[in-house]
Short mmCIF file of C-alpha atoms and ligand atoms in Angstrom, two decimals:
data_model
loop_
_atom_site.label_atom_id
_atom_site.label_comp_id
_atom_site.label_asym_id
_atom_site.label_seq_id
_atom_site.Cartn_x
_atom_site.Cartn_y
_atom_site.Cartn_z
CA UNK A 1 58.78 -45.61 -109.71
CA UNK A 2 55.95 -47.89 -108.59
CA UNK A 3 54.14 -47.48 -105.35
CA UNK A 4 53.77 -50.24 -102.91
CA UNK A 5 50.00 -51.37 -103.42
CA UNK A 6 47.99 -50.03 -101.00
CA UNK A 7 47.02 -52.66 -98.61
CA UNK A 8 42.95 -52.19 -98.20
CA UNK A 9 40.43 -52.82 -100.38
CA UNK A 10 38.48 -50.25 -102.32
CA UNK A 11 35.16 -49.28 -100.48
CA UNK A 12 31.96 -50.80 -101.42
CA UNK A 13 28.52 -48.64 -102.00
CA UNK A 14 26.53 -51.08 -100.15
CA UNK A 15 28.20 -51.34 -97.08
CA UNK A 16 26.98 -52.32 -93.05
CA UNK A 17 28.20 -50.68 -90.01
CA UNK A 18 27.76 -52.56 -86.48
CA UNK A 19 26.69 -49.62 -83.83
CA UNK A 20 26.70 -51.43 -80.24
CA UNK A 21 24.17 -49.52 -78.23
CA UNK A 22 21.80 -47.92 -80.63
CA UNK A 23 18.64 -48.53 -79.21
CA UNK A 24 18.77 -45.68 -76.36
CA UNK A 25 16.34 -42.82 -77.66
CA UNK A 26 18.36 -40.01 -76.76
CA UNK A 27 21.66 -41.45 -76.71
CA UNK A 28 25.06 -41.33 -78.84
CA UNK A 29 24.71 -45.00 -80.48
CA UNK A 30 21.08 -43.83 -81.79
CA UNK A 31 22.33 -40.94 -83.41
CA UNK A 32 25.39 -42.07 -85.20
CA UNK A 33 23.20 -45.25 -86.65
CA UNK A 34 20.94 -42.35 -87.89
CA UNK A 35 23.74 -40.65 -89.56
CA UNK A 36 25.41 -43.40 -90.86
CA UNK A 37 21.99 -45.12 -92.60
CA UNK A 38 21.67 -41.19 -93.95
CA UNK A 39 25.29 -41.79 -95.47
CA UNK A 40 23.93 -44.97 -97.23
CA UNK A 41 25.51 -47.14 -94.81
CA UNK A 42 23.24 -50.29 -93.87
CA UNK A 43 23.19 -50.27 -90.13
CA UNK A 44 22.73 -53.06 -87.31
CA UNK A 45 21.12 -51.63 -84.06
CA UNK A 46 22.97 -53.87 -81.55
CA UNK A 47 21.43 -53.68 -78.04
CA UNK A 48 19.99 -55.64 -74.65
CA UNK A 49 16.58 -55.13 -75.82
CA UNK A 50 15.52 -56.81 -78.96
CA UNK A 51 12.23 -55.41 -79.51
CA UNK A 52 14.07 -51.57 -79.34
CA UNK A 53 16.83 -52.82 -81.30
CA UNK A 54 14.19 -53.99 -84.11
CA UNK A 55 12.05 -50.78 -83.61
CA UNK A 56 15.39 -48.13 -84.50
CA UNK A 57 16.38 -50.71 -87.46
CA UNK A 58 12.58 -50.46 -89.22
CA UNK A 59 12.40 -46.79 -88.23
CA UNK A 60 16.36 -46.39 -90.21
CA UNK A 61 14.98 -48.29 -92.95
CA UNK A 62 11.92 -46.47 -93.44
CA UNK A 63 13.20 -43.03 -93.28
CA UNK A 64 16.62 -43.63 -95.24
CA UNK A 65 16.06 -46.32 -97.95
CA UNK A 66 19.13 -48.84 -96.46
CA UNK A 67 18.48 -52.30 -94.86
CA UNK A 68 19.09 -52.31 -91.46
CA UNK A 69 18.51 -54.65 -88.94
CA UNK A 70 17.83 -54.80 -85.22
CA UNK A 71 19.31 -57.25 -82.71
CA UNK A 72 18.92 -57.91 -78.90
CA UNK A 73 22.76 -59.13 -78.06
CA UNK A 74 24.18 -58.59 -74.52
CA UNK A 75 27.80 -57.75 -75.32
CA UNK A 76 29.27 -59.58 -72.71
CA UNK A 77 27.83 -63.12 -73.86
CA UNK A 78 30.51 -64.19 -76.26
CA UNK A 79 27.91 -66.89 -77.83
CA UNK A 80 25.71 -64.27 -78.67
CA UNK A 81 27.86 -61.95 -80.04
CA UNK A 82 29.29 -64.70 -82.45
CA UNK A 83 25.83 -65.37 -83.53
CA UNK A 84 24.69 -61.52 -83.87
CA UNK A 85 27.73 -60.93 -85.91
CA UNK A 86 26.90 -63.72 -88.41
CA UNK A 87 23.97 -63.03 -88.52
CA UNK A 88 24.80 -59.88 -89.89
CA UNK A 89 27.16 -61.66 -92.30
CA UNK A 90 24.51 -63.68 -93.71
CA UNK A 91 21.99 -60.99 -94.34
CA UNK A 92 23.43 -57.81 -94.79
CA UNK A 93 26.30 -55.90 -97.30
CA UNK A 94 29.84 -56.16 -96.35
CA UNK A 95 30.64 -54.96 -92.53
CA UNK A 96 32.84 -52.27 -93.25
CA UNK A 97 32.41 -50.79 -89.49
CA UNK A 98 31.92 -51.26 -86.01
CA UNK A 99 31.06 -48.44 -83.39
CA UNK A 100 31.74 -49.84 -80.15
CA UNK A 101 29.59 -47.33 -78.25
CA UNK A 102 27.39 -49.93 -75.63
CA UNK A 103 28.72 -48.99 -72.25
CA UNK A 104 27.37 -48.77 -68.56
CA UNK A 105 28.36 -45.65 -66.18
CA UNK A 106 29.42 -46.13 -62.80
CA UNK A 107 29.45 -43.23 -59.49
CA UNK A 108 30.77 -45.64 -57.17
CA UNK A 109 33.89 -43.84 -54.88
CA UNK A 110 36.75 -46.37 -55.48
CA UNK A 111 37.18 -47.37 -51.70
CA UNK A 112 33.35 -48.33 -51.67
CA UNK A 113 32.85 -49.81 -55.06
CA UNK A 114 32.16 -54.03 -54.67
CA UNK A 115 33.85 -56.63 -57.01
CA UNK A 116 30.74 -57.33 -57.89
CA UNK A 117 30.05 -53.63 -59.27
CA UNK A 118 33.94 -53.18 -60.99
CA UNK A 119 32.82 -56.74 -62.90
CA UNK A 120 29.52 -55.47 -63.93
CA UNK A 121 31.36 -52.60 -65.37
CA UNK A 122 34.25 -53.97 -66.87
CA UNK A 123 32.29 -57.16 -68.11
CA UNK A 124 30.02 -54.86 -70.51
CA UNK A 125 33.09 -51.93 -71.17
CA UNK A 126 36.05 -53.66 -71.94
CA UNK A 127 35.14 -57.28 -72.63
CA UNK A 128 32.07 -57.00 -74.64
CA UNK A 129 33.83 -54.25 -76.93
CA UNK A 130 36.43 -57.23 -76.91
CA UNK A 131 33.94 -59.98 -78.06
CA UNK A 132 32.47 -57.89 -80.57
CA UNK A 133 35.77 -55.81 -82.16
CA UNK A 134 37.31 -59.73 -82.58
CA UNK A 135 34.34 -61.03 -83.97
CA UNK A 136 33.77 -57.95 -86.54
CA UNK A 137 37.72 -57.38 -86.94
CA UNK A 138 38.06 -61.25 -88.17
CA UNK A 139 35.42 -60.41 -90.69
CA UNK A 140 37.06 -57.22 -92.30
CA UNK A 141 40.66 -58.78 -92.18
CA UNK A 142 39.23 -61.36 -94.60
CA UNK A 143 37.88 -58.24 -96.62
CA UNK A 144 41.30 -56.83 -95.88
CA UNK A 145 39.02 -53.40 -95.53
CA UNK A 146 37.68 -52.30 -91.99
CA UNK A 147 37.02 -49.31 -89.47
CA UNK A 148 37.04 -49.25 -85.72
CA UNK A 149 35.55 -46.85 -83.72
CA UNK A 150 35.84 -46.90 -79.94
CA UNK A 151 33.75 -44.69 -77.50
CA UNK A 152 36.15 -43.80 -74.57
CA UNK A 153 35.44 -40.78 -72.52
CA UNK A 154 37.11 -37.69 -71.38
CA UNK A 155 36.85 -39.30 -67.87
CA UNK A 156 39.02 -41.97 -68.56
CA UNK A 157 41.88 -39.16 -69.80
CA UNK A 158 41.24 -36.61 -66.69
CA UNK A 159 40.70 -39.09 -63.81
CA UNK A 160 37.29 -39.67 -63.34
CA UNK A 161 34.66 -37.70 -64.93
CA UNK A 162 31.43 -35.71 -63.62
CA UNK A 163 29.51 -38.89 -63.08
CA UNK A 164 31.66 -41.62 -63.77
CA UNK A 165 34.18 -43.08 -61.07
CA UNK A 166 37.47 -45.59 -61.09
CA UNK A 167 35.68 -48.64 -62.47
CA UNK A 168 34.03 -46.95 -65.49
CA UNK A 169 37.07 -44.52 -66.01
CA UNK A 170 39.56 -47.80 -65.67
CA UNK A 171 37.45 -49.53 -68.54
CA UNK A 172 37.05 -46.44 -70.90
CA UNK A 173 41.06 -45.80 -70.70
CA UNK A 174 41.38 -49.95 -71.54
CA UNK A 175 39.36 -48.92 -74.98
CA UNK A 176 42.09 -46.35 -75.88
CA UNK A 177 44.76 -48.74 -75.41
CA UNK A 178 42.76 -51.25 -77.01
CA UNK A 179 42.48 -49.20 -80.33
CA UNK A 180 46.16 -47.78 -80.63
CA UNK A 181 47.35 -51.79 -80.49
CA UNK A 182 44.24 -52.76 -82.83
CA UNK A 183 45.79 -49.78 -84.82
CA UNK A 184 49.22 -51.32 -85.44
CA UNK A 185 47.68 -54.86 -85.46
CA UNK A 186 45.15 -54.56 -88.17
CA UNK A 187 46.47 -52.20 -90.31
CA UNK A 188 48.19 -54.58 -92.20
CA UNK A 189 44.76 -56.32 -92.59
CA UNK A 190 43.58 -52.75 -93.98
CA UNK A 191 41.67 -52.12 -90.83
CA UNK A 192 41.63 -48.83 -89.13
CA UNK A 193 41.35 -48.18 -85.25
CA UNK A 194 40.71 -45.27 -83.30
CA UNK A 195 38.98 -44.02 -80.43
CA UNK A 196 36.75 -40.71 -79.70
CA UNK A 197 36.69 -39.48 -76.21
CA UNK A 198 33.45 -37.44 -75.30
CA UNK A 199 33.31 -34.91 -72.42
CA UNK A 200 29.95 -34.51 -70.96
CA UNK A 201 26.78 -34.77 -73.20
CA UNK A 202 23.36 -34.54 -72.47
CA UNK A 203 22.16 -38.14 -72.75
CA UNK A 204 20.11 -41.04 -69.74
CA UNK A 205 23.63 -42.20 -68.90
CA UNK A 206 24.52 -40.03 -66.28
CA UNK A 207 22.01 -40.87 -64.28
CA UNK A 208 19.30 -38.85 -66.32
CA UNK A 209 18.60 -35.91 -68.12
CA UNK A 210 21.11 -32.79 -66.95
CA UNK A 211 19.35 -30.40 -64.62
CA UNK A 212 19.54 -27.06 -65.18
CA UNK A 213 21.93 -26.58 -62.14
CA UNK A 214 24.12 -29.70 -63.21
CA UNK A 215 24.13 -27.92 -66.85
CA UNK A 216 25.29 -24.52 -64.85
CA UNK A 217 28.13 -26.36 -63.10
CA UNK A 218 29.42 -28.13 -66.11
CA UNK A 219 29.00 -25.08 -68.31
CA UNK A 220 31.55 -23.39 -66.13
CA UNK A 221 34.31 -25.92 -67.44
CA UNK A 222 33.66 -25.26 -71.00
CA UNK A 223 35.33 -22.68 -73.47
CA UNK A 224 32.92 -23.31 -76.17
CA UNK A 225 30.01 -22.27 -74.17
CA UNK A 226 27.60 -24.87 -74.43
CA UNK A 227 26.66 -28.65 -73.32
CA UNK A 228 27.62 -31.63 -76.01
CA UNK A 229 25.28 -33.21 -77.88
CA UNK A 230 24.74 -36.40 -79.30
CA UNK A 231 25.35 -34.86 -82.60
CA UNK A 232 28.55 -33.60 -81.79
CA UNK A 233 30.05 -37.21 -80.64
CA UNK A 234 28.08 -38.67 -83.97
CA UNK A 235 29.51 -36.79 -86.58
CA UNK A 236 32.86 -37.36 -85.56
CA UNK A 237 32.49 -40.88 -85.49
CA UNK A 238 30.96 -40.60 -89.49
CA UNK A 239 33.74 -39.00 -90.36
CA UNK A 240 36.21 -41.93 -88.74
CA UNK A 241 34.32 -44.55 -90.96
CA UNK A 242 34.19 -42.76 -93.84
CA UNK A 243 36.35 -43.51 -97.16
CA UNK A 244 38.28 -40.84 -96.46
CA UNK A 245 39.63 -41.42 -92.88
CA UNK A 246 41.78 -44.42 -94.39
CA UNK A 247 44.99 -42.83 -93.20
CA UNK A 248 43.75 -41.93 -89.97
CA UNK A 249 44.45 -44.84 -87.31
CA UNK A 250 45.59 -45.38 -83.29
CA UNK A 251 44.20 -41.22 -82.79
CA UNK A 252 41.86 -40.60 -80.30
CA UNK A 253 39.53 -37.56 -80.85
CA UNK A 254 38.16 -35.36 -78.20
CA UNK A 255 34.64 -34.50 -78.48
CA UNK A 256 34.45 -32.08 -75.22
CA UNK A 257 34.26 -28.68 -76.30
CA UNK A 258 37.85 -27.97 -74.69
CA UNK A 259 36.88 -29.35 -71.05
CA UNK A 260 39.91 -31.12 -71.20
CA UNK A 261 42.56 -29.92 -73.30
CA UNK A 262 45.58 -32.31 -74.04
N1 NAD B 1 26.81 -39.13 -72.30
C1 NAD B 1 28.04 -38.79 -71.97
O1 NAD B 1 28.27 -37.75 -71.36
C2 NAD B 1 29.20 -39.67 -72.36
C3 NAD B 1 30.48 -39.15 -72.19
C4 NAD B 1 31.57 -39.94 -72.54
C5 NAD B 1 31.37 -41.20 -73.05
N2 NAD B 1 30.10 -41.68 -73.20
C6 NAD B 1 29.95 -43.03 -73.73
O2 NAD B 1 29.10 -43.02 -74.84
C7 NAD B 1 28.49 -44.29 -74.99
C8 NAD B 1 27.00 -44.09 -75.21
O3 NAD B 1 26.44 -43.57 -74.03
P1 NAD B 1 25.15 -42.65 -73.98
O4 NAD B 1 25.53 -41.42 -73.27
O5 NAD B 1 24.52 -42.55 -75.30
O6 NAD B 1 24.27 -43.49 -72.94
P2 NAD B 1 22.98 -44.41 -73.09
O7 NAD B 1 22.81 -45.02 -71.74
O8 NAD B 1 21.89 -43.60 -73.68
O9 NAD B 1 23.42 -45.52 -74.13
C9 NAD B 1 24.14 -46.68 -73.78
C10 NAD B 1 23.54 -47.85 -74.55
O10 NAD B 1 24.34 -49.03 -74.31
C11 NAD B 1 23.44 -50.12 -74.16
N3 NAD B 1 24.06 -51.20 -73.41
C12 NAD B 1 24.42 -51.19 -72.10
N4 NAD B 1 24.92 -52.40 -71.75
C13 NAD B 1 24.87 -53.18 -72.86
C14 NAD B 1 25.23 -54.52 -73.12
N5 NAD B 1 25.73 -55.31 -72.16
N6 NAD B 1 25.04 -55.00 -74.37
C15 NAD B 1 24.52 -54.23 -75.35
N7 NAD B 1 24.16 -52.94 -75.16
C16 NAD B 1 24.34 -52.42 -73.92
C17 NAD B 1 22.25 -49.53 -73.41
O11 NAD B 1 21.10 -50.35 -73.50
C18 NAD B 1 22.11 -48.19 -74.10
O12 NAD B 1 21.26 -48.25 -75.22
C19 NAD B 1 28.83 -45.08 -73.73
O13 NAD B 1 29.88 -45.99 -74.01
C20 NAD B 1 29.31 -44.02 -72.78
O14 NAD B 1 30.20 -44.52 -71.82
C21 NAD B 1 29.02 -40.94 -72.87
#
């Protein structure tokens, strides 16, 4: 008997991947562009600053062969997301993926935090991954081949996290609900959707690099015996736009070395 025909399209060798917040040195975006552009993916650094966007691109290109390019896009300016993304139409292999890792933390106590400070949050969290996942998505549905990666947070699951308060936790839990509908939405478009949720890893966004003491405390909370790193959070994300995580869609993966165990 004859199967159905599979719905997405086959995957193409030269291929671009979108990571939103790459340019941070130490951070999670920085390392899964790195591992992606080793993979042969072509890779646009997407962040505020376009002079450290452009650096990581030449510095991807140089050390892994792939075009890459570097753009300074604020996430939550819908005009310049629609430019940024084609842009990347125009000059570079078929997008294939988008990482929607750009985020801003928050430690404001919920019955102090400003409407000012739950916009600033939610404006870059939840409506710039908005602007740029419809953008991209609209792109692979016509290529009827995509893959969506969200970066949640273990905060957002466990209510609050060890930095992070209601306004960042509210936004990171709207990205898992985001991807499970994107899931059902796009998958007839051959577009996959799903989220990974990190627990605490050592990167500037919690306020800093981890003191020793603050590495003590969270060490306490961790069966695997040992802080995150980026590495950790990027490799499951390669794996989620690889070729071979077609049938994998709407799952959210925890990164958190059993902090949080669902
Ligand atoms: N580090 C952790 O412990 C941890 C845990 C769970 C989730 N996360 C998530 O991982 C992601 C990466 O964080 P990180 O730890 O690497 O921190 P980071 O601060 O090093 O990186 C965040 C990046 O996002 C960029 N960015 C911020 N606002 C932006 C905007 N409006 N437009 C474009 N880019 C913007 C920043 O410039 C920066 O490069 C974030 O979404 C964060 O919430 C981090």
């Amino acid at each position: 008997m004859a199967l159905p025909p599979y719905p997405a399209s086959p995957f193409p060798v030269e291929r671009t991947a979108i990571v939103t917040g790459a340019a941070s040195p130490r951070g999670i975006g920085r390392a899964t562009a790195d591992r992606l552009a080793s993979r042969g993916w072509s890779v646009v650094v997407l962040d505020l600053d376009p002079a450290a966007s452009s650096a990581v691109a030449a510095e991807l290109q140089q050390l892994h062969g792939v075009p890459c390019l570097g753009l300074g896009v604020d996430i939550s300016d819908r005009p310049g997301v629609r430019d940024a993304v084609a842009t990347v139409v125009a000059e570079l292999p078929q997008l294939v993926a988008l990482v929607n890792n750009a985020g801003v933390s928050s430690p404001v106590p919920f019955l102090e935090v400003s409407e000012q400070e739950w916009r600033r949050v939610v404006d870059v969290n939840l409506h710039g991954t908005f602007h740029v996942t419809q953008e991209a998505a609209r792109v692979m549905a016509s290529h009827r081949l995509g893959r969506i990666v969200n970066v949640s947070s273990a905060s957002a699951q466990r209510g609050g996290g060890v930095y992070g308060r209601a306004a960042y936790s509210a936004s990171k839990a709207a990205l898992l609900g985001l991807a499970r509908t994107l899931a059902r939405e796009l998958g007839p478009h051959g577009v996959t959707a799903n989220s990974v949720s990190p627990g605490s890893i050592d990167t500037d966004i919690m306020g800093g690099p981890l003191t020793d003491e603050r590495k003590e405390f969270l060490l306490r909370e961790l069966p695997v015996g040992r802080i995150g790193t980026v590495q950790d959070v990027a490799a499951v994300i390669a794996f989620l736009v690889s070729e071979d995580a077609g049938y994998l869609t709407g799952v959210t993966y925890d990164v958190n070395g059993g902090s949080h165990i669902a």
